[in-house]
PDB file of C-alpha atoms in Angstrom:
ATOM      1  CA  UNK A   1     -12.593  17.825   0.006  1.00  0.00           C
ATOM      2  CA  UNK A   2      -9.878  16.460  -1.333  1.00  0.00           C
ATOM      3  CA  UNK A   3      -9.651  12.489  -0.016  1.00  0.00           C
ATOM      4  CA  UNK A   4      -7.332   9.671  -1.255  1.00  0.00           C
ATOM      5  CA  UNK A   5      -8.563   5.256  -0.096  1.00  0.00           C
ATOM      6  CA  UNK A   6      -6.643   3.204  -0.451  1.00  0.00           C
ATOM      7  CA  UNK A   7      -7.226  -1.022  -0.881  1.00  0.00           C
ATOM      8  CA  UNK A   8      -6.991  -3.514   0.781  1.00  0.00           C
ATOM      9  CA  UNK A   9      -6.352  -2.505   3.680  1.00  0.00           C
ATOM     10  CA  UNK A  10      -3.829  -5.418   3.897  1.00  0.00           C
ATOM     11  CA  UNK A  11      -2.752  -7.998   1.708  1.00  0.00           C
ATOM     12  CA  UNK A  12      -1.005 -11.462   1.974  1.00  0.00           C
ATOM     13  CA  UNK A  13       0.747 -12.865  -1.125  1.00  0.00           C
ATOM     14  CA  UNK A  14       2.743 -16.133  -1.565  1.00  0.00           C
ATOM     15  CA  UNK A  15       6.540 -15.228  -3.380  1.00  0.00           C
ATOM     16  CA  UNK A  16       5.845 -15.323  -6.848  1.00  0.00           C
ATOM     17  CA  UNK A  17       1.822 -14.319  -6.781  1.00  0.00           C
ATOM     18  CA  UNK A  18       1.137 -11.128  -8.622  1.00  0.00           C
ATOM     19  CA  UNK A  19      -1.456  -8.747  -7.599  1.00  0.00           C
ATOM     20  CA  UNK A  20      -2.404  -5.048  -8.034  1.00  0.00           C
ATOM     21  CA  UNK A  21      -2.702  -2.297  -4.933  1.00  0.00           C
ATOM     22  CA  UNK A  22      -5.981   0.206  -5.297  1.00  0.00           C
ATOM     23  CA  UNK A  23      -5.710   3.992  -4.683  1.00  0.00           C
ATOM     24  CA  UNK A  24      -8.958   5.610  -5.727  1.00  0.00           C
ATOM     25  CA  UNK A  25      -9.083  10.013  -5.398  1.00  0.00           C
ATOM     26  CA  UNK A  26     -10.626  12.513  -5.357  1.00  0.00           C
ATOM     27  CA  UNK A  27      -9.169  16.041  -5.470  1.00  0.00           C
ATOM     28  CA  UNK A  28      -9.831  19.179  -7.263  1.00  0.00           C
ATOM     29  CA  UNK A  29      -7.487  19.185 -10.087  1.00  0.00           C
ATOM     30  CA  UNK A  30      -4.405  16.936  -9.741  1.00  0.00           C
ATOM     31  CA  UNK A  31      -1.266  18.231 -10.214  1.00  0.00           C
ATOM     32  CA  UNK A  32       0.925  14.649  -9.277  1.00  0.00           C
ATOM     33  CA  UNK A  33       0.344  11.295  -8.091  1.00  0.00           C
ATOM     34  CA  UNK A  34       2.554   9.753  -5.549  1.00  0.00           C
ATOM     35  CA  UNK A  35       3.335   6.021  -4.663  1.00  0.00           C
ATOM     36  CA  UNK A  36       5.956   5.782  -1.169  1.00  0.00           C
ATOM     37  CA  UNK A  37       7.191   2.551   0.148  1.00  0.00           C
ATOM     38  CA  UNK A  38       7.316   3.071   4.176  1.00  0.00           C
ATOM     39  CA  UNK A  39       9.429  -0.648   6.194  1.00  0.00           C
ATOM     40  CA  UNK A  40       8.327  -0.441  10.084  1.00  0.00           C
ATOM     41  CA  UNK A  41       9.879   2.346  11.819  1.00  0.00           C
ATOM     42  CA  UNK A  42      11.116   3.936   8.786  1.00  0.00           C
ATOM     43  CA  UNK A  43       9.825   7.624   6.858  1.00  0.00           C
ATOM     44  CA  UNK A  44       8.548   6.910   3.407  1.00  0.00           C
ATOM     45  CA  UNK A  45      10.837   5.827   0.358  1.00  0.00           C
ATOM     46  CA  UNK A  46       9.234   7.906  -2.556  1.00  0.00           C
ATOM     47  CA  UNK A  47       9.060   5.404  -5.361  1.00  0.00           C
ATOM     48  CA  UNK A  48       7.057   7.148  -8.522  1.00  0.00           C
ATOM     49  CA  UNK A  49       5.348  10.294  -9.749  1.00  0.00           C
ATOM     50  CA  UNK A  50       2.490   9.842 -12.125  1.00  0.00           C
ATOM     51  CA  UNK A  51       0.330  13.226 -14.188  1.00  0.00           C
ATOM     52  CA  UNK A  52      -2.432  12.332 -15.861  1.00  0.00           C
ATOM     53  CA  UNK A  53      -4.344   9.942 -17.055  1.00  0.00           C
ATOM     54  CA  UNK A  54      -2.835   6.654 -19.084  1.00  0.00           C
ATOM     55  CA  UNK A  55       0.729   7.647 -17.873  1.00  0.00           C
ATOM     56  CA  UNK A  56       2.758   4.516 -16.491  1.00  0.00           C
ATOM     57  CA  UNK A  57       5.975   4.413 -14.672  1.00  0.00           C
ATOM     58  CA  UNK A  58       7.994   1.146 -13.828  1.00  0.00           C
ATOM     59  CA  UNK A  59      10.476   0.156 -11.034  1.00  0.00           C
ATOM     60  CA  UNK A  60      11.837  -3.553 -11.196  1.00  0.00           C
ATOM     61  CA  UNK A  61       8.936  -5.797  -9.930  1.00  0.00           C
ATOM     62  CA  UNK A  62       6.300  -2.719  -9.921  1.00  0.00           C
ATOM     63  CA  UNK A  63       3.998  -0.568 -11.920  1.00  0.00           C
ATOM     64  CA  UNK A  64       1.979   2.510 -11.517  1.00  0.00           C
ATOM     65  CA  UNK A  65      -0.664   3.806 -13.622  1.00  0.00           C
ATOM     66  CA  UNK A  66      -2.937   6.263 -13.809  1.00  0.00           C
ATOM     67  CA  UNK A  67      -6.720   6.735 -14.479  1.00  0.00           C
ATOM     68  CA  UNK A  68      -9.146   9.668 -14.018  1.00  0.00           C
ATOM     69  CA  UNK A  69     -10.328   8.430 -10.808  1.00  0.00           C
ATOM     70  CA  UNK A  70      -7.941   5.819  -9.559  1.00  0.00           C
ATOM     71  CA  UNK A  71      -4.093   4.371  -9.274  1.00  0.00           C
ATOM     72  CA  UNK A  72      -2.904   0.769  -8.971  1.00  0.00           C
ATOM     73  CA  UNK A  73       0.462  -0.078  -7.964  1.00  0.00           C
ATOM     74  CA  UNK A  74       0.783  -3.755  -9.611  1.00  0.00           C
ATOM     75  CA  UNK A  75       3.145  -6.069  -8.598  1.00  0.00           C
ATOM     76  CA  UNK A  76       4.879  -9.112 -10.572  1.00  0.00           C
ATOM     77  CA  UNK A  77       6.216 -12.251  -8.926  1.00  0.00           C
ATOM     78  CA  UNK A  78       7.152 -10.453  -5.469  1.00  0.00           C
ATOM     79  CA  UNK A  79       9.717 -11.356  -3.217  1.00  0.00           C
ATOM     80  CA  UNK A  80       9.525 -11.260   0.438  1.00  0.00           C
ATOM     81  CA  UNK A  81      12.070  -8.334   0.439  1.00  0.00           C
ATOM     82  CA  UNK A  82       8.748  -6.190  -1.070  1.00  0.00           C
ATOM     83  CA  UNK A  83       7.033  -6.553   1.982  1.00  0.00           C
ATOM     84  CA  UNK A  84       6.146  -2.998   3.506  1.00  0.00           C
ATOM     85  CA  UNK A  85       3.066  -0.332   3.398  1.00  0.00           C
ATOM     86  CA  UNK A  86       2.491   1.064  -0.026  1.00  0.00           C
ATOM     87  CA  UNK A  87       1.469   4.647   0.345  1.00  0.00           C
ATOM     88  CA  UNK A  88      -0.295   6.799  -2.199  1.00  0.00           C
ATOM     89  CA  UNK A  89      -0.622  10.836  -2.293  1.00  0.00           C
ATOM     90  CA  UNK A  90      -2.162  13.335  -4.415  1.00  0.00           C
ATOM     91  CA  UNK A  91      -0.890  16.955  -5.113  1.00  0.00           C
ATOM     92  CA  UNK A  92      -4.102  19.549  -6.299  1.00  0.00           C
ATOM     93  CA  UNK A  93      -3.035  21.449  -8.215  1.00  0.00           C
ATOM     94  CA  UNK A  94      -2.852  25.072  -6.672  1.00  0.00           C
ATOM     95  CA  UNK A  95      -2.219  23.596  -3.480  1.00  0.00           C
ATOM     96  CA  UNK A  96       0.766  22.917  -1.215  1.00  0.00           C
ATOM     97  CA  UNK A  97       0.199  19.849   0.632  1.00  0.00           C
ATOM     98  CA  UNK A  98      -0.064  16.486  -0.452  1.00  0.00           C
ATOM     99  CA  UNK A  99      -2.739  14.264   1.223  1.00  0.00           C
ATOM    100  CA  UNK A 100      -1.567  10.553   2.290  1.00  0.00           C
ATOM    101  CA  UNK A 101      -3.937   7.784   2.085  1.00  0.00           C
ATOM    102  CA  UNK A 102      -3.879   5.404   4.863  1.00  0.00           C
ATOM    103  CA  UNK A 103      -1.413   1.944   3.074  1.00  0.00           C
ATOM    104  CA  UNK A 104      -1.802  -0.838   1.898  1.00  0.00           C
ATOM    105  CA  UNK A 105       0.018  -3.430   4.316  1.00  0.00           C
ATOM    106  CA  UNK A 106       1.649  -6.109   2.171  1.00  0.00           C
ATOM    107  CA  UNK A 107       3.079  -9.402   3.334  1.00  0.00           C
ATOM    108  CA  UNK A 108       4.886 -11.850   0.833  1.00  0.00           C
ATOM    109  CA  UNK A 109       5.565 -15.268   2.060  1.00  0.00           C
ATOM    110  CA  UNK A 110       8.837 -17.433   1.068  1.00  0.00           C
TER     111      UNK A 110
ATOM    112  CA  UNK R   1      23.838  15.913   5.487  1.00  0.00           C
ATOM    113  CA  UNK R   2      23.129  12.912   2.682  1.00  0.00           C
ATOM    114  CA  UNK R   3      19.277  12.159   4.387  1.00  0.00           C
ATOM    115  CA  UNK R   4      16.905  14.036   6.449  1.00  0.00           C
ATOM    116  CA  UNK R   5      17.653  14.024  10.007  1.00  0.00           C
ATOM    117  CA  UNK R   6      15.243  14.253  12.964  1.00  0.00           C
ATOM    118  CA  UNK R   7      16.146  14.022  16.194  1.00  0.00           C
ATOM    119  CA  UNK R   8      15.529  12.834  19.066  1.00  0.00           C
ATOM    120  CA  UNK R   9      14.107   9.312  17.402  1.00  0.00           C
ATOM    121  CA  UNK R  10      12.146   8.481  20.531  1.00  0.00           C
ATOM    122  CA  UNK R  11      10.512  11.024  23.072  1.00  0.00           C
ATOM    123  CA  UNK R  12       8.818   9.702  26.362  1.00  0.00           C
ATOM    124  CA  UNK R  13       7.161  12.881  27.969  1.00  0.00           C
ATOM    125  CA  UNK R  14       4.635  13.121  30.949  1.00  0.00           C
ATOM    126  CA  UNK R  15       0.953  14.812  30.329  1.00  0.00           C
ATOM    127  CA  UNK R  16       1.508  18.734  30.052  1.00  0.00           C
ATOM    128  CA  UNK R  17       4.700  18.637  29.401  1.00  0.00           C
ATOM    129  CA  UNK R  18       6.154  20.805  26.281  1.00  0.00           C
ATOM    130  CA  UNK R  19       8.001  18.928  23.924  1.00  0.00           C
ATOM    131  CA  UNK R  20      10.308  20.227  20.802  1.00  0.00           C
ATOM    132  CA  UNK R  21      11.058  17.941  17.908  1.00  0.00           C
ATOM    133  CA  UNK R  22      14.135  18.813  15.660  1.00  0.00           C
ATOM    134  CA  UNK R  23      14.561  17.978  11.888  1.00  0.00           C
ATOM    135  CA  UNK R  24      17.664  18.580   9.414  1.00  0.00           C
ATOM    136  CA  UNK R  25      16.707  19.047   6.457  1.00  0.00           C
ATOM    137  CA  UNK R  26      18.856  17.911   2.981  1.00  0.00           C
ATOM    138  CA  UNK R  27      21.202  20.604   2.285  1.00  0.00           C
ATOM    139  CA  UNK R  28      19.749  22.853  -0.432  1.00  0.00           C
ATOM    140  CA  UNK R  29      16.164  21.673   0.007  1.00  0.00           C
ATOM    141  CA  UNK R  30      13.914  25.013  -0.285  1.00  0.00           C
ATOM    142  CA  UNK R  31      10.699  23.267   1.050  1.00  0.00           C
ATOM    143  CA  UNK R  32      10.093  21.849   4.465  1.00  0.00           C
ATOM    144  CA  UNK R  33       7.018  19.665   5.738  1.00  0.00           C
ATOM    145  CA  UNK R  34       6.060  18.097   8.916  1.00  0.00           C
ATOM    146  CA  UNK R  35       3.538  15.121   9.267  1.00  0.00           C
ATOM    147  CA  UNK R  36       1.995  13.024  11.915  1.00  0.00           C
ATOM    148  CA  UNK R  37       0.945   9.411  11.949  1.00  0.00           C
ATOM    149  CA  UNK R  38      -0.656   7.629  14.249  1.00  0.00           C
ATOM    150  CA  UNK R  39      -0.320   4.402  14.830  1.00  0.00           C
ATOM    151  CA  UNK R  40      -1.616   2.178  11.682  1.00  0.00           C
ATOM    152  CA  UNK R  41      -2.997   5.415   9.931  1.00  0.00           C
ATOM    153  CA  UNK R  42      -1.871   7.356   7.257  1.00  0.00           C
ATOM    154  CA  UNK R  43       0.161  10.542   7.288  1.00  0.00           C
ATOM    155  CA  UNK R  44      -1.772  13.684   8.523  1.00  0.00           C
ATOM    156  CA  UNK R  45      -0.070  17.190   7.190  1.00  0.00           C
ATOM    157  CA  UNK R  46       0.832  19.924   9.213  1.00  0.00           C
ATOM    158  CA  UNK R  47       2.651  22.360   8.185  1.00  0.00           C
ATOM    159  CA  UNK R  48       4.930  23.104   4.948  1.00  0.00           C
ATOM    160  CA  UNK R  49       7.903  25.962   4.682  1.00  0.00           C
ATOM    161  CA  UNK R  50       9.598  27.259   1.989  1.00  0.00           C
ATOM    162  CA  UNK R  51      12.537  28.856   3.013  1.00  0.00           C
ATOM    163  CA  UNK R  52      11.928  30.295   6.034  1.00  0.00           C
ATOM    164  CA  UNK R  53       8.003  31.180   5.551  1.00  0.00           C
ATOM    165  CA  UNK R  54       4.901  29.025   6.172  1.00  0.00           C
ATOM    166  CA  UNK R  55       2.730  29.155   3.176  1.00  0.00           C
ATOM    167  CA  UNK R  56       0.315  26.327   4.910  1.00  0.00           C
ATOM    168  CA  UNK R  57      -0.150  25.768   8.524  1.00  0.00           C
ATOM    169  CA  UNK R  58      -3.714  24.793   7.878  1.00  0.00           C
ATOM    170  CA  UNK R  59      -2.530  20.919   9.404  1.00  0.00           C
ATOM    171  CA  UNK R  60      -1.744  22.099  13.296  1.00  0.00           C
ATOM    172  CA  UNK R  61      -4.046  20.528  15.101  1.00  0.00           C
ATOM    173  CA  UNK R  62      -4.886  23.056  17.751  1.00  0.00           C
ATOM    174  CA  UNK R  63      -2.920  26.656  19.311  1.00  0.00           C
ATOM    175  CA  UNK R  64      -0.541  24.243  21.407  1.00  0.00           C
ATOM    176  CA  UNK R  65       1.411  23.277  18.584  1.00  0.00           C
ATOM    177  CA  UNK R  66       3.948  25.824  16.581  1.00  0.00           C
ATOM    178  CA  UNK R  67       6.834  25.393  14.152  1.00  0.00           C
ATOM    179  CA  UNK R  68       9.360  26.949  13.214  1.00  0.00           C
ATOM    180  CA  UNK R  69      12.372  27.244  10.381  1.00  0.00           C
ATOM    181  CA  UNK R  70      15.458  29.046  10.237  1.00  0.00           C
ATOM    182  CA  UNK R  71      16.260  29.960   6.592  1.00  0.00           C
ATOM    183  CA  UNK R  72      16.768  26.987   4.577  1.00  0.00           C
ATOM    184  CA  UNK R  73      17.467  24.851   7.673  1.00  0.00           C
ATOM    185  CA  UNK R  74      16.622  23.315  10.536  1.00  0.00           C
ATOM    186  CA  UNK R  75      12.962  23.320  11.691  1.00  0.00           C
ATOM    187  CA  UNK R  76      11.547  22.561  15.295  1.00  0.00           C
ATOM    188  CA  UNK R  77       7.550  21.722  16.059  1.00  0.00           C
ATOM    189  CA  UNK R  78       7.059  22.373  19.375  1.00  0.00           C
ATOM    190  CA  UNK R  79       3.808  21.274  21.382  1.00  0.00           C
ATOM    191  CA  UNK R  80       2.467  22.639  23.984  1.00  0.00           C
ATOM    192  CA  UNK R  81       1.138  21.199  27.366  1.00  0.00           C
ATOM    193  CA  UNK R  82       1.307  17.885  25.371  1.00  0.00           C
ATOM    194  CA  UNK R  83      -2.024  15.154  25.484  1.00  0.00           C
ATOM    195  CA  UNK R  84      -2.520  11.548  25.167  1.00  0.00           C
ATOM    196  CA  UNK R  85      -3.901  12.035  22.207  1.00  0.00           C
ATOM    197  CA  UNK R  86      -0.277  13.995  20.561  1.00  0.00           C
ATOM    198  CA  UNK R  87       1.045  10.249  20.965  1.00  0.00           C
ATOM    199  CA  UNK R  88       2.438   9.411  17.383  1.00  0.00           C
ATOM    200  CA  UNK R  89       5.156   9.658  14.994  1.00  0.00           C
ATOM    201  CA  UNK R  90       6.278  13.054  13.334  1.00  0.00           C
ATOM    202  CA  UNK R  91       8.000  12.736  10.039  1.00  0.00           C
ATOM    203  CA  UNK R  92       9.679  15.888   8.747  1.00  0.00           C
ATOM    204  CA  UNK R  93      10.295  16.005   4.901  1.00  0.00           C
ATOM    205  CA  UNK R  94      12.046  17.931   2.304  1.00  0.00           C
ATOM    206  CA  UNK R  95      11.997  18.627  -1.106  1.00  0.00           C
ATOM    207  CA  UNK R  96      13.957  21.005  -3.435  1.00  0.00           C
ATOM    208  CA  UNK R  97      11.069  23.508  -4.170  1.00  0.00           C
ATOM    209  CA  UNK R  98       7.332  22.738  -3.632  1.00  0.00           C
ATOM    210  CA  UNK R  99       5.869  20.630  -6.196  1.00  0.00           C
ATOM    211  CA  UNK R 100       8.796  18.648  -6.868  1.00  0.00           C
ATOM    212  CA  UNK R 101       8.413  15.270  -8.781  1.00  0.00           C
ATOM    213  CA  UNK R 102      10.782  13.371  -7.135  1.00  0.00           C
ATOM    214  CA  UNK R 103       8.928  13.621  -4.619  1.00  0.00           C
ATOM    215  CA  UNK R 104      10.225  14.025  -0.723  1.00  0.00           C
ATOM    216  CA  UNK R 105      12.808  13.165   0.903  1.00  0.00           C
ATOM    217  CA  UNK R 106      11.815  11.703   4.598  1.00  0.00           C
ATOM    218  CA  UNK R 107      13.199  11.362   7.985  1.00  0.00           C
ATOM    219  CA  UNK R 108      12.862   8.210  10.178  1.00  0.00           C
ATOM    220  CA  UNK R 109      10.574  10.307  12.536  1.00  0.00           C
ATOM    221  CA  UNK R 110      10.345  11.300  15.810  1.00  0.00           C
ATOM    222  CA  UNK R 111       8.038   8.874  18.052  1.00  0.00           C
ATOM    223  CA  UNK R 112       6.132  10.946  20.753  1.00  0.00           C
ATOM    224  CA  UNK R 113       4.569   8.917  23.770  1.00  0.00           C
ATOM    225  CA  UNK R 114       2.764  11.142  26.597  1.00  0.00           C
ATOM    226  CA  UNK R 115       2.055   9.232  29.554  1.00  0.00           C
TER     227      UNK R 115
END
């Protein structure tokens, strides 16, 4: 069954502390790789599309890359405008839907 | 429209009630999805058009809830004789054509509280 955890569950980071998010997958062929950003009471902002394996993509204070297995969002020197849930979803390929994993709550503290 | 539009944004309904839940999809967007999430969970899929067919309704929960699209456009999900337990937010989605690597386009949701 295709499954997608992510990690932590929730994280706290002072302004200027960098840290990586963890989505590890599983899912029977991938066809894409998504990272949203979701603010309380808001639908998710889609913020990259990854393929396969080594591919990175970069957005002002983030990065997304790709392994066989698993996808970290990294983030450099955050501000507390970054704080939100990170959301990552896989696409099989042959498939239709694309499965959400549960966030990654992120709090970053002036 | 410029966003995806679902309407209405909050929905207080009593224990058997039915409910409908209304979303406007971009202009031009082919493909159509509706989510839930409950509270402090991920999003769970439902359903996904494109155009005006239902490739995969394998997400509805149960026989109480049914969607709905006219042509490219607007799509209702309607439950049933609503539970407890249908207490969340719906997010409706679109994208140009399924598969597409920009990824969707949300709504702000629809949040559905059965008392």
């Amino acid at each position: 069954e295709d499954q997608v955890t992510q990690s932590p569950e929730a994280l706290r980071l002072q302004e200027g502390e960098s840290s990586s998010l963890n989505c590890s997958y599983t899912v029977s062929g991938l066809r894409g790789l998504f990272w949203y950003r979701q603010d309380p009471g808001k639908g998710p902002e889609f913020l990259f599309t990854l393929y396969s394996a080594g591919e990175e993509k970069e957005k002002e204070r983030l990065k997304a890359t790709l392994t066989k297995k698993e996808s970290f969002l990294h983030i450099t020197a955050p501000k507390p405008e970054d704080s939100a849930t990170y959301l990552c979803a896989v696409q099989a390929a042959g498939g239709f839907k694309t499965i959400f994993g549960a966030g990654t709550r992120l709090f970053v503290k002036a | 429209g410029a966003g995806v539009s679902q309407s209405p944004s909050n929905k207080v309904t009593e224990k058997g009630k039915d409910v409908e839940l209304r979303c406007d999809p971009i202009s031009g967007h082919t493909a159509l999805y509706w989510y839930r999430q409950r509270l402090g969970q991920g999003l769970e899929f439902l359903i996904y058009f494109q155009g005006n067919s239902a490739p995969d309704k394998s997400g509805l929960p149960s026989d109480r809830f049914s969607a709905e699209r006219t042509g490219e456009s607007v799509s209702t999900l309607t439950i049933q004789r609503t539970q407890q337990e249908d207490s969340a937010v719906y997010l409706c989605a679109s994208s140009l054509s399924w598969g597409e690597s920009y990824g969707y386009t949300f709504g702000s949701g629809t949040r559905l509280t059965v008392v």
